[in-house]
Amino acid sequence: MIRQLILTDFRSYATARLETAGGPVVLVGPNGAGKTNLLEAVSLLTPGRGLRGATAAEIGRREPGERDGRPWAVSVRLADESQVGTGVPGPGAARRVVRINGEPAPPGRLLDHLRPVWATPEQDRLFSDARADRLRFFDRLVFAAEPDHAAAVASYDKALRERLKLLVDAVEGPPADPAWLEALEARLAESGARIARARVAALTALQAAVDTRADSPFPQADLGLDGVAEIWASEGADTDTLTGRLLDGFRSARARDGAAGRSLYGPHRTDLTALHRAKQRPAAEGSSGEQKALVLNLILAQVTRLRDLAAPPLLLLDEAPAHLDEARRAALFAEIEHLGLQAFMTGTEPALFAALEGRAQMVRVRPGALES
C-alpha cells in the first residue's frame, strides 16, 4: 500500500505531497481542481500510458509561454519502505524512466510493487463505444496479471504499422520487399499467438471471478472474445498451431489490407463481448448506468483474481460513485473494505462518501493544493 505520494511539476501541481494510512482515500473537490491528476499519477506506476492514455511529453506542468512541459516526477513510498518512482529527465522528453529504490529499472518491474486497476467515466458506455476501446480495456486487465502481455502487444502493434506502410506504398509504387514483409508477418503471427492465448486465459480467470460474485448487487456479465485467434486458442490450439494459422491469414490479407489502407485481419480486430446475465441481452443495449455497474463488477472481479499476487491490486475510481444509487454506493464501499483494498476515489461532493465517514481518509483538493 502507498504510504506517501509526491508529485513534482505533474499536470496542475508544482509540488504535492500526500501521506496516507494505507486504507481508502477520498479526494473531494470541484471539477478542474486536479483530482483526476492524482489518480493519473498513481496509474503511471505501472507499464503503459496510465488512465488518460497520455504520452510522457504531455504530462509535465507548463507555465504561460512555455511550449514544452517541465520535467515531471511521481514518487511513492510503500508500506514495506520501498521507493518507486517514474518521470522524465528533461522538458518535453518522450520517454519516461523508472526508478525502484533509487536504481533504474525496466517498466515491467513496477508490477512487482504496484498493480493499479482503474475505472473512469470514459468507461461508462464501454460496451457501446468503439471496439478498440474495449480491447484496450481488456488488454490492460490481461497484463495486470501477465506483464509479458504488454510487450507482446507493443511488438505486434509496431510490426502491424510497418507492414501496413509497406502494403500501402506498394499499391502505387514498387512491390514491397518480400523478405521484409515475411519477417514482419512472422513477428505478427508469433506475437499474435501469444496475445490470443493470454487473452483466453485471462478471460477464463476473470469469468470465474465474476461467477464467484453471485451475491453482489452489481450485475454479472457473461464474457466472450470475438476474434478468430482467440476462438482457435479456446478450442485448444497450441502456440505453434496458432502462429502458423495467423501467418497464413496475414499472407492472404495482403492485397485487401493494402487496398483498404488499414489492417483488416489479426488479433487487433478482436472484440470483448458481454451479455447482461440477468436480462439476457447484450451489455451494449443497457443504459450508461447499467454499463457502469457491469464495468465496476468486472473491475472488482479483476481485483479479486489479483489479490493473491506478490503485489496486491490498488484501486483507482474516478467519479465512480457519482451515477450509482445509494444502495450500490454503499455496496461498493463495503466491498472495498471487505477486500482490504487501498482505494483512491474522487468526487465533487463529500455527501457521496457519507457511508465511509470515519473509515476513509478525506482529502480536499483545490487547484494545485491538497488539504487533509
mmCIF file of C-alpha atoms in Angstrom:
data_model
loop_
_atom_site.group_PDB
_atom_site.id
_atom_site.type_symbol
_atom_site.label_atom_id
_atom_site.label_comp_id
_atom_site.label_asym_id
_atom_site.label_seq_id
_atom_site.Cartn_x
_atom_site.Cartn_y
_atom_site.Cartn_z
ATOM 1 C CA MET A 1 0.000 0.000 0.000
ATOM 2 C CA ILE A 2 1.043 3.563 -0.664
ATOM 3 C CA ARG A 3 2.055 5.483 2.460
ATOM 4 C CA GLN A 4 3.344 8.624 0.749
ATOM 5 C CA LEU A 5 2.766 10.134 -2.703
ATOM 6 C CA ILE A 6 4.909 13.010 -4.006
ATOM 7 C CA LEU A 7 4.346 14.890 -7.279
ATOM 8 C CA THR A 8 6.726 17.353 -8.915
ATOM 9 C CA ASP A 9 5.627 19.509 -11.873
ATOM 10 C CA PHE A 10 2.918 16.980 -12.666
ATOM 11 C CA ARG A 11 -0.059 18.390 -14.585
ATOM 12 C CA SER A 12 -1.512 21.182 -12.417
ATOM 13 C CA TYR A 13 0.785 20.532 -9.446
ATOM 14 C CA ALA A 14 4.080 22.358 -8.988
ATOM 15 C CA THR A 15 4.540 20.084 -5.998
ATOM 16 C CA ALA A 16 2.221 17.995 -3.857
ATOM 17 C CA ARG A 17 2.619 15.527 -1.019
ATOM 18 C CA LEU A 18 0.015 13.149 0.328
ATOM 19 C CA GLU A 19 0.545 10.959 3.391
ATOM 20 C CA THR A 20 -1.859 8.036 3.763
ATOM 21 C CA ALA A 21 -2.625 5.451 6.410
ATOM 22 C CA GLY A 22 -2.957 2.710 3.813
ATOM 23 C CA GLY A 23 -6.748 2.498 3.666
ATOM 24 C CA PRO A 24 -9.326 4.147 1.397
ATOM 25 C CA VAL A 25 -8.553 7.725 0.344
ATOM 26 C CA VAL A 26 -11.324 10.053 -0.835
ATOM 27 C CA LEU A 27 -10.346 13.064 -2.952
ATOM 28 C CA VAL A 28 -13.091 15.706 -2.917
ATOM 29 C CA GLY A 29 -13.119 18.968 -4.834
ATOM 30 C CA PRO A 30 -14.702 20.919 -7.673
ATOM 31 C CA ASN A 31 -14.291 19.983 -11.304
ATOM 32 C CA GLY A 32 -10.875 21.029 -12.599
ATOM 33 C CA ALA A 33 -9.244 21.080 -9.161
ATOM 34 C CA GLY A 34 -6.827 18.250 -10.001
ATOM 35 C CA LYS A 35 -8.457 15.141 -8.528
ATOM 36 C CA THR A 36 -8.060 13.029 -11.649
ATOM 37 C CA ASN A 37 -4.470 14.239 -11.987
ATOM 38 C CA LEU A 38 -3.670 12.488 -8.707
ATOM 39 C CA LEU A 39 -5.224 9.240 -9.892
ATOM 40 C CA GLU A 40 -3.336 9.517 -13.175
ATOM 41 C CA ALA A 41 -0.075 9.947 -11.261
ATOM 42 C CA VAL A 42 -0.657 6.684 -9.403
ATOM 43 C CA SER A 43 -1.759 4.924 -12.611
ATOM 44 C CA LEU A 44 1.617 5.737 -14.174
ATOM 45 C CA LEU A 45 3.304 3.492 -11.608
ATOM 46 C CA THR A 46 2.620 0.598 -13.963
ATOM 47 C CA PRO A 47 3.736 -0.113 -17.539
ATOM 48 C CA GLY A 48 1.841 1.804 -20.206
ATOM 49 C CA ARG A 49 0.362 5.266 -20.510
ATOM 50 C CA GLY A 50 -1.863 5.407 -17.453
ATOM 51 C CA LEU A 51 -5.569 6.066 -17.160
ATOM 52 C CA ARG A 52 -5.648 9.016 -19.575
ATOM 53 C CA GLY A 53 -3.520 7.339 -22.228
ATOM 54 C CA ALA A 54 -1.243 10.402 -22.339
ATOM 55 C CA THR A 55 2.309 10.396 -23.637
ATOM 56 C CA ALA A 56 5.155 11.311 -21.303
ATOM 57 C CA ALA A 57 5.646 14.624 -23.123
ATOM 58 C CA GLU A 58 2.040 15.705 -22.459
ATOM 59 C CA ILE A 59 2.152 15.419 -18.681
ATOM 60 C CA GLY A 60 4.682 17.998 -17.450
ATOM 61 C CA ARG A 61 3.365 21.251 -15.957
ATOM 62 C CA ARG A 62 3.502 24.290 -18.233
ATOM 63 C CA GLU A 63 3.728 27.923 -17.237
ATOM 64 C CA PRO A 64 2.220 30.511 -19.620
ATOM 65 C CA GLY A 65 4.502 30.876 -22.639
ATOM 66 C CA GLU A 66 6.246 27.517 -22.141
ATOM 67 C CA ARG A 67 5.992 25.290 -25.197
ATOM 68 C CA ASP A 68 7.241 22.060 -23.628
ATOM 69 C CA GLY A 69 6.127 20.576 -20.356
ATOM 70 C CA ARG A 70 8.580 20.690 -17.492
ATOM 71 C CA PRO A 71 10.420 17.578 -16.288
ATOM 72 C CA TRP A 72 7.965 15.783 -14.028
ATOM 73 C CA ALA A 73 8.140 13.065 -11.411
ATOM 74 C CA VAL A 74 5.842 10.792 -9.420
ATOM 75 C CA SER A 75 7.229 9.008 -6.387
ATOM 76 C CA VAL A 76 5.675 6.782 -3.751
ATOM 77 C CA ARG A 77 6.871 5.196 -0.544
ATOM 78 C CA LEU A 78 5.171 1.860 0.111
ATOM 79 C CA ALA A 79 4.288 0.131 3.349
ATOM 80 C CA ASP A 80 7.408 -2.048 3.073
ATOM 81 C CA GLU A 81 9.509 1.158 2.765
ATOM 82 C CA SER A 82 10.214 0.556 -0.950
ATOM 83 C CA GLN A 83 10.565 3.714 -3.028
ATOM 84 C CA VAL A 84 9.043 3.581 -6.513
ATOM 85 C CA GLY A 85 9.019 6.428 -8.991
ATOM 86 C CA THR A 86 8.733 7.485 -12.599
ATOM 87 C CA GLY A 87 9.109 10.671 -14.624
ATOM 88 C CA VAL A 88 11.031 12.345 -17.418
ATOM 89 C CA PRO A 89 14.524 13.851 -17.151
ATOM 90 C CA GLY A 90 14.060 16.880 -19.421
ATOM 91 C CA PRO A 91 11.452 19.269 -20.884
ATOM 92 C CA GLY A 92 9.250 17.562 -23.461
ATOM 93 C CA ALA A 93 11.046 14.224 -23.087
ATOM 94 C CA ALA A 94 9.158 11.498 -24.942
ATOM 95 C CA ARG A 95 10.139 8.522 -22.789
ATOM 96 C CA ARG A 96 9.724 8.199 -19.062
ATOM 97 C CA VAL A 97 12.193 6.495 -16.774
ATOM 98 C CA VAL A 98 11.513 4.235 -13.808
ATOM 99 C CA ARG A 99 13.439 4.018 -10.559
ATOM 100 C CA ILE A 100 12.964 1.475 -7.798
ATOM 101 C CA ASN A 101 14.765 2.174 -4.541
ATOM 102 C CA GLY A 102 16.868 4.747 -6.380
ATOM 103 C CA GLU A 103 18.056 2.403 -9.129
ATOM 104 C CA PRO A 104 16.977 2.469 -12.814
ATOM 105 C CA ALA A 105 14.570 -0.346 -13.664
ATOM 106 C CA PRO A 106 12.558 -1.530 -16.681
ATOM 107 C CA PRO A 107 8.861 -0.527 -16.545
ATOM 108 C CA GLY A 108 7.790 -4.164 -16.162
ATOM 109 C CA ARG A 109 9.417 -4.230 -12.708
ATOM 110 C CA LEU A 110 6.748 -1.813 -11.464
ATOM 111 C CA LEU A 111 4.307 -4.723 -11.330
ATOM 112 C CA ASP A 112 6.480 -6.317 -8.648
ATOM 113 C CA HIS A 113 5.381 -3.491 -6.346
ATOM 114 C CA LEU A 114 2.089 -1.998 -7.564
ATOM 115 C CA ARG A 115 -0.806 -3.187 -9.707
ATOM 116 C CA PRO A 116 -3.184 -0.257 -10.190
ATOM 117 C CA VAL A 117 -6.636 -1.078 -11.565
ATOM 118 C CA TRP A 118 -8.957 1.771 -12.500
ATOM 119 C CA ALA A 119 -12.443 2.764 -13.552
ATOM 120 C CA THR A 120 -13.077 6.150 -15.192
ATOM 121 C CA PRO A 121 -16.147 7.977 -16.539
ATOM 122 C CA GLU A 122 -14.945 7.192 -20.072
ATOM 123 C CA GLN A 123 -15.788 3.541 -19.371
ATOM 124 C CA ASP A 124 -19.436 4.263 -18.518
ATOM 125 C CA ARG A 125 -20.500 3.230 -22.029
ATOM 126 C CA LEU A 126 -17.658 0.810 -22.620
ATOM 127 C CA PHE A 127 -19.814 -1.839 -24.276
ATOM 128 C CA SER A 128 -21.460 0.529 -26.758
ATOM 129 C CA ASP A 129 -18.369 2.582 -27.590
ATOM 130 C CA ALA A 130 -15.656 1.715 -30.113
ATOM 131 C CA ARG A 131 -14.417 -1.864 -30.280
ATOM 132 C CA ALA A 132 -10.783 -0.705 -29.994
ATOM 133 C CA ASP A 133 -11.544 0.953 -26.637
ATOM 134 C CA ARG A 134 -12.970 -2.284 -25.251
ATOM 135 C CA LEU A 135 -9.961 -4.232 -26.445
ATOM 136 C CA ARG A 136 -7.523 -1.772 -24.838
ATOM 137 C CA PHE A 137 -9.528 -2.013 -21.600
ATOM 138 C CA PHE A 138 -9.372 -5.803 -21.665
ATOM 139 C CA ASP A 139 -5.690 -5.975 -22.611
ATOM 140 C CA ARG A 140 -4.883 -3.870 -19.571
ATOM 141 C CA LEU A 141 -6.771 -6.369 -17.407
ATOM 142 C CA VAL A 142 -4.682 -9.109 -19.005
ATOM 143 C CA PHE A 143 -1.262 -7.615 -18.402
ATOM 144 C CA ALA A 144 -2.048 -6.604 -14.815
ATOM 145 C CA ALA A 145 -1.507 -10.309 -14.099
ATOM 146 C CA GLU A 146 0.718 -11.181 -17.082
ATOM 147 C CA PRO A 147 3.316 -8.408 -17.599
ATOM 148 C CA ASP A 148 4.688 -10.090 -20.744
ATOM 149 C CA HIS A 149 1.374 -9.430 -22.470
ATOM 150 C CA ALA A 150 2.157 -5.708 -22.707
ATOM 151 C CA ALA A 151 5.426 -6.428 -24.518
ATOM 152 C CA ALA A 152 3.665 -8.794 -26.928
ATOM 153 C CA VAL A 153 1.014 -6.180 -27.737
ATOM 154 C CA ALA A 154 3.665 -3.478 -28.261
ATOM 155 C CA SER A 155 5.681 -5.751 -30.568
ATOM 156 C CA TYR A 156 2.543 -6.685 -32.502
ATOM 157 C CA ASP A 157 1.418 -3.056 -32.924
ATOM 158 C CA LYS A 158 4.836 -1.956 -34.173
ATOM 159 C CA ALA A 159 5.038 -4.754 -36.736
ATOM 160 C CA LEU A 160 1.454 -4.070 -37.818
ATOM 161 C CA ARG A 161 2.234 -0.403 -38.564
ATOM 162 C CA GLU A 162 5.372 -1.286 -40.505
ATOM 163 C CA ARG A 163 3.612 -3.976 -42.543
ATOM 164 C CA LEU A 164 0.734 -1.665 -43.440
ATOM 165 C CA LYS A 165 3.115 1.042 -44.650
ATOM 166 C CA LEU A 166 4.827 -1.477 -46.940
ATOM 167 C CA LEU A 167 1.499 -2.654 -48.338
ATOM 168 C CA VAL A 168 0.083 0.843 -48.880
ATOM 169 C CA ASP A 169 3.284 2.094 -50.530
ATOM 170 C CA ALA A 170 3.205 -0.929 -52.851
ATOM 171 C CA VAL A 171 -0.274 -0.062 -54.180
ATOM 172 C CA GLU A 172 1.075 2.776 -56.338
ATOM 173 C CA GLY A 173 4.811 2.152 -56.089
ATOM 174 C CA PRO A 174 7.263 -0.711 -56.398
ATOM 175 C CA PRO A 175 6.346 -4.052 -54.747
ATOM 176 C CA ALA A 176 7.169 -4.475 -51.088
ATOM 177 C CA ASP A 177 10.419 -6.203 -50.197
ATOM 178 C CA PRO A 178 9.190 -9.816 -49.836
ATOM 179 C CA ALA A 179 11.834 -10.753 -47.272
ATOM 180 C CA TRP A 180 10.996 -7.809 -45.023
ATOM 181 C CA LEU A 181 7.262 -8.436 -45.435
ATOM 182 C CA GLU A 182 7.716 -12.086 -44.475
ATOM 183 C CA ALA A 183 9.776 -11.096 -41.435
ATOM 184 C CA LEU A 184 7.128 -8.645 -40.252
ATOM 185 C CA GLU A 185 4.323 -11.160 -40.718
ATOM 186 C CA ALA A 186 6.307 -13.809 -38.863
ATOM 187 C CA ARG A 187 6.659 -11.364 -35.964
ATOM 188 C CA LEU A 188 2.937 -10.552 -36.133
ATOM 189 C CA ALA A 189 1.986 -14.221 -36.113
ATOM 190 C CA GLU A 190 4.282 -15.059 -33.188
ATOM 191 C CA SER A 191 3.167 -12.079 -31.085
ATOM 192 C CA GLY A 192 -0.459 -12.578 -32.093
ATOM 193 C CA ALA A 193 -0.430 -16.191 -30.930
ATOM 194 C CA ARG A 194 0.954 -15.175 -27.535
ATOM 195 C CA ILE A 195 -1.627 -12.387 -27.273
ATOM 196 C CA ALA A 196 -4.549 -14.675 -28.106
ATOM 197 C CA ARG A 197 -3.531 -17.357 -25.598
ATOM 198 C CA ALA A 198 -3.003 -14.777 -22.824
ATOM 199 C CA ARG A 199 -6.388 -13.182 -23.524
ATOM 200 C CA VAL A 200 -8.213 -16.513 -23.371
ATOM 201 C CA ALA A 201 -6.508 -17.470 -20.095
ATOM 202 C CA ALA A 202 -7.329 -14.077 -18.574
ATOM 203 C CA LEU A 203 -10.944 -14.238 -19.732
ATOM 204 C CA THR A 204 -11.353 -17.665 -18.127
ATOM 205 C CA ALA A 205 -9.944 -16.401 -14.830
ATOM 206 C CA LEU A 206 -11.970 -13.191 -14.952
ATOM 207 C CA GLN A 207 -15.219 -15.035 -15.712
ATOM 208 C CA ALA A 208 -14.567 -17.370 -12.801
ATOM 209 C CA ALA A 209 -14.067 -14.349 -10.537
ATOM 210 C CA VAL A 210 -17.300 -12.788 -11.821
ATOM 211 C CA ASP A 211 -19.153 -16.044 -11.130
ATOM 212 C CA THR A 212 -17.976 -16.106 -7.503
ATOM 213 C CA ARG A 213 -19.645 -12.736 -7.004
ATOM 214 C CA ALA A 214 -23.205 -14.038 -7.395
ATOM 215 C CA ASP A 215 -24.387 -12.182 -4.271
ATOM 216 C CA SER A 216 -23.002 -8.845 -5.442
ATOM 217 C CA PRO A 217 -25.515 -6.016 -6.009
ATOM 218 C CA PHE A 218 -23.658 -5.312 -9.252
ATOM 219 C CA PRO A 219 -24.899 -7.159 -12.356
ATOM 220 C CA GLN A 220 -22.959 -10.110 -13.687
ATOM 221 C CA ALA A 221 -21.829 -10.465 -17.283
ATOM 222 C CA ASP A 222 -21.113 -13.498 -19.417
ATOM 223 C CA LEU A 223 -17.924 -12.554 -21.249
ATOM 224 C CA GLY A 224 -16.570 -13.575 -24.615
ATOM 225 C CA LEU A 225 -13.839 -12.762 -27.119
ATOM 226 C CA ASP A 226 -14.963 -12.349 -30.713
ATOM 227 C CA GLY A 227 -11.751 -12.984 -32.640
ATOM 228 C CA VAL A 228 -10.628 -15.893 -34.775
ATOM 229 C CA ALA A 229 -7.281 -16.351 -32.999
ATOM 230 C CA GLU A 230 -8.963 -16.363 -29.584
ATOM 231 C CA ILE A 231 -11.550 -18.878 -30.812
ATOM 232 C CA TRP A 232 -8.743 -21.157 -32.009
ATOM 233 C CA ALA A 233 -6.954 -20.744 -28.667
ATOM 234 C CA SER A 234 -10.128 -21.531 -26.693
ATOM 235 C CA GLU A 235 -10.547 -24.673 -28.802
ATOM 236 C CA GLY A 236 -7.119 -25.870 -27.666
ATOM 237 C CA ALA A 237 -4.782 -24.802 -30.467
ATOM 238 C CA ASP A 238 -1.205 -24.625 -29.181
ATOM 239 C CA THR A 239 1.165 -21.730 -29.843
ATOM 240 C CA ASP A 240 2.786 -23.297 -32.913
ATOM 241 C CA THR A 241 -0.583 -24.043 -34.495
ATOM 242 C CA LEU A 242 -1.855 -20.547 -33.770
ATOM 243 C CA THR A 243 1.306 -18.992 -35.199
ATOM 244 C CA GLY A 244 1.007 -20.994 -38.434
ATOM 245 C CA ARG A 245 -2.664 -20.168 -38.925
ATOM 246 C CA LEU A 246 -2.111 -16.474 -38.267
ATOM 247 C CA LEU A 247 0.830 -16.369 -40.644
ATOM 248 C CA ASP A 248 -1.337 -17.849 -43.402
ATOM 249 C CA GLY A 249 -4.014 -15.288 -42.643
ATOM 250 C CA PHE A 250 -1.659 -12.322 -42.835
ATOM 251 C CA ARG A 251 -0.286 -13.529 -46.157
ATOM 252 C CA SER A 252 -3.780 -13.938 -47.584
ATOM 253 C CA ALA A 253 -4.835 -10.462 -46.394
ATOM 254 C CA ARG A 254 -2.007 -8.525 -48.060
ATOM 255 C CA ALA A 255 -3.872 -7.305 -51.145
ATOM 256 C CA ARG A 256 -7.025 -6.431 -49.224
ATOM 257 C CA ASP A 257 -5.136 -4.566 -46.489
ATOM 258 C CA GLY A 258 -3.079 -2.600 -48.987
ATOM 259 C CA ALA A 259 -6.150 -1.578 -50.980
ATOM 260 C CA ALA A 260 -8.127 -0.653 -47.857
ATOM 261 C CA GLY A 261 -5.261 1.279 -46.279
ATOM 262 C CA ARG A 262 -5.848 -0.458 -42.958
ATOM 263 C CA SER A 263 -5.187 -3.851 -41.422
ATOM 264 C CA LEU A 264 -8.390 -5.890 -41.559
ATOM 265 C CA TYR A 265 -7.041 -9.183 -40.213
ATOM 266 C CA GLY A 266 -5.448 -10.160 -36.930
ATOM 267 C CA PRO A 267 -5.892 -10.159 -33.133
ATOM 268 C CA HIS A 268 -6.115 -6.348 -33.107
ATOM 269 C CA ARG A 269 -9.610 -6.836 -34.601
ATOM 270 C CA THR A 270 -10.844 -8.881 -31.639
ATOM 271 C CA ASP A 271 -13.792 -7.600 -29.610
ATOM 272 C CA LEU A 272 -14.708 -8.119 -25.962
ATOM 273 C CA THR A 273 -18.374 -9.119 -25.716
ATOM 274 C CA ALA A 274 -20.612 -9.117 -22.653
ATOM 275 C CA LEU A 275 -24.122 -10.399 -22.043
ATOM 276 C CA HIS A 276 -26.070 -8.982 -19.101
ATOM 277 C CA ARG A 277 -26.794 -12.291 -17.379
ATOM 278 C CA ALA A 278 -29.964 -11.352 -15.511
ATOM 279 C CA LYS A 279 -31.583 -9.664 -18.514
ATOM 280 C CA GLN A 280 -30.110 -11.980 -21.163
ATOM 281 C CA ARG A 281 -29.319 -9.123 -23.502
ATOM 282 C CA PRO A 282 -26.093 -7.586 -24.803
ATOM 283 C CA ALA A 283 -24.486 -5.116 -22.404
ATOM 284 C CA ALA A 284 -24.305 -2.624 -25.278
ATOM 285 C CA GLU A 285 -28.091 -2.249 -25.105
ATOM 286 C CA GLY A 286 -28.012 -1.136 -21.480
ATOM 287 C CA SER A 287 -28.068 2.419 -20.157
ATOM 288 C CA SER A 288 -24.853 4.170 -19.174
ATOM 289 C CA GLY A 289 -25.722 3.460 -15.518
ATOM 290 C CA GLU A 290 -26.204 -0.224 -16.260
ATOM 291 C CA GLN A 291 -22.961 -0.398 -18.224
ATOM 292 C CA LYS A 292 -21.123 1.402 -15.437
ATOM 293 C CA ALA A 293 -22.386 -1.167 -12.916
ATOM 294 C CA LEU A 294 -21.245 -4.014 -15.189
ATOM 295 C CA VAL A 295 -17.801 -2.435 -15.591
ATOM 296 C CA LEU A 296 -17.479 -1.957 -11.827
ATOM 297 C CA ASN A 297 -18.289 -5.624 -11.321
ATOM 298 C CA LEU A 298 -15.562 -6.541 -13.825
ATOM 299 C CA ILE A 299 -13.114 -4.252 -12.014
ATOM 300 C CA LEU A 300 -13.967 -5.814 -8.653
ATOM 301 C CA ALA A 301 -13.662 -9.293 -10.188
ATOM 302 C CA GLN A 302 -10.252 -8.293 -11.558
ATOM 303 C CA VAL A 303 -9.207 -7.167 -8.092
ATOM 304 C CA THR A 304 -10.390 -10.488 -6.675
ATOM 305 C CA ARG A 305 -8.266 -12.502 -9.108
ATOM 306 C CA LEU A 306 -5.196 -10.325 -8.471
ATOM 307 C CA ARG A 307 -5.295 -10.466 -4.672
ATOM 308 C CA ASP A 308 -3.013 -13.471 -4.320
ATOM 309 C CA LEU A 309 -0.178 -11.989 -6.403
ATOM 310 C CA ALA A 310 3.014 -10.691 -4.798
ATOM 311 C CA ALA A 311 1.962 -7.084 -5.422
ATOM 312 C CA PRO A 312 -1.727 -6.711 -4.496
ATOM 313 C CA PRO A 313 -4.048 -4.542 -6.578
ATOM 314 C CA LEU A 314 -4.592 -0.855 -5.930
ATOM 315 C CA LEU A 315 -7.999 0.529 -6.915
ATOM 316 C CA LEU A 316 -8.446 3.919 -8.614
ATOM 317 C CA LEU A 317 -12.050 5.075 -9.029
ATOM 318 C CA ASP A 318 -12.611 8.383 -10.827
ATOM 319 C CA GLU A 319 -16.112 9.730 -10.121
ATOM 320 C CA ALA A 320 -17.292 6.128 -9.722
ATOM 321 C CA PRO A 321 -19.947 6.836 -7.050
ATOM 322 C CA ALA A 322 -21.465 9.753 -8.971
ATOM 323 C CA HIS A 323 -24.007 7.774 -11.012
ATOM 324 C CA LEU A 324 -24.666 4.953 -8.574
ATOM 325 C CA ASP A 325 -27.741 4.855 -6.388
ATOM 326 C CA GLU A 326 -27.259 4.985 -2.625
ATOM 327 C CA ALA A 327 -27.511 1.203 -2.183
ATOM 328 C CA ARG A 328 -24.860 0.467 -4.807
ATOM 329 C CA ARG A 329 -22.567 3.196 -3.460
ATOM 330 C CA ALA A 330 -22.742 1.634 -0.014
ATOM 331 C CA ALA A 331 -22.184 -1.823 -1.510
ATOM 332 C CA LEU A 332 -19.128 -0.594 -3.437
ATOM 333 C CA PHE A 333 -17.579 0.870 -0.305
ATOM 334 C CA ALA A 334 -18.379 -2.277 1.684
ATOM 335 C CA GLU A 335 -16.644 -4.449 -0.940
ATOM 336 C CA ILE A 336 -13.557 -2.233 -0.900
ATOM 337 C CA GLU A 337 -13.344 -2.621 2.866
ATOM 338 C CA HIS A 338 -14.084 -6.359 2.746
ATOM 339 C CA LEU A 339 -11.329 -6.931 0.187
ATOM 340 C CA GLY A 340 -8.864 -4.936 2.288
ATOM 341 C CA LEU A 341 -8.030 -2.685 -0.634
ATOM 342 C CA GLN A 342 -6.322 0.624 -0.730
ATOM 343 C CA ALA A 343 -8.567 2.664 -2.982
ATOM 344 C CA PHE A 344 -8.243 6.229 -4.211
ATOM 345 C CA MET A 345 -11.670 7.673 -5.097
ATOM 346 C CA THR A 346 -12.717 11.066 -6.443
ATOM 347 C CA GLY A 347 -15.950 13.029 -6.233
ATOM 348 C CA THR A 348 -17.248 16.577 -6.234
ATOM 349 C CA GLU A 349 -19.423 16.226 -3.130
ATOM 350 C CA PRO A 350 -18.483 14.803 0.305
ATOM 351 C CA ALA A 351 -22.050 13.532 0.668
ATOM 352 C CA LEU A 352 -21.352 10.865 -1.944
ATOM 353 C CA PHE A 353 -18.981 9.230 0.539
ATOM 354 C CA ALA A 354 -21.126 9.532 3.667
ATOM 355 C CA ALA A 355 -21.121 5.739 4.084
ATOM 356 C CA LEU A 356 -17.320 5.895 4.514
ATOM 357 C CA GLU A 357 -17.303 8.616 7.163
ATOM 358 C CA GLY A 358 -14.750 7.773 9.839
ATOM 359 C CA ARG A 359 -13.397 4.843 7.818
ATOM 360 C CA ALA A 360 -11.623 6.660 4.993
ATOM 361 C CA GLN A 361 -9.124 9.487 4.732
ATOM 362 C CA MET A 362 -10.841 12.588 3.345
ATOM 363 C CA VAL A 363 -8.648 14.969 1.313
ATOM 364 C CA ARG A 364 -9.831 18.331 -0.028
ATOM 365 C CA VAL A 365 -8.392 19.051 -3.452
ATOM 366 C CA ARG A 366 -8.045 22.664 -4.513
ATOM 367 C CA PRO A 367 -6.274 23.909 -7.656
ATOM 368 C CA GLY A 368 -2.644 22.862 -7.197
ATOM 369 C CA ALA A 369 -3.039 22.023 -3.492
ATOM 370 C CA LEU A 370 -4.185 19.281 -1.120
ATOM 371 C CA GLU A 371 -5.771 19.749 2.310
ATOM 372 C CA SER A 372 -6.181 16.722 4.591
#
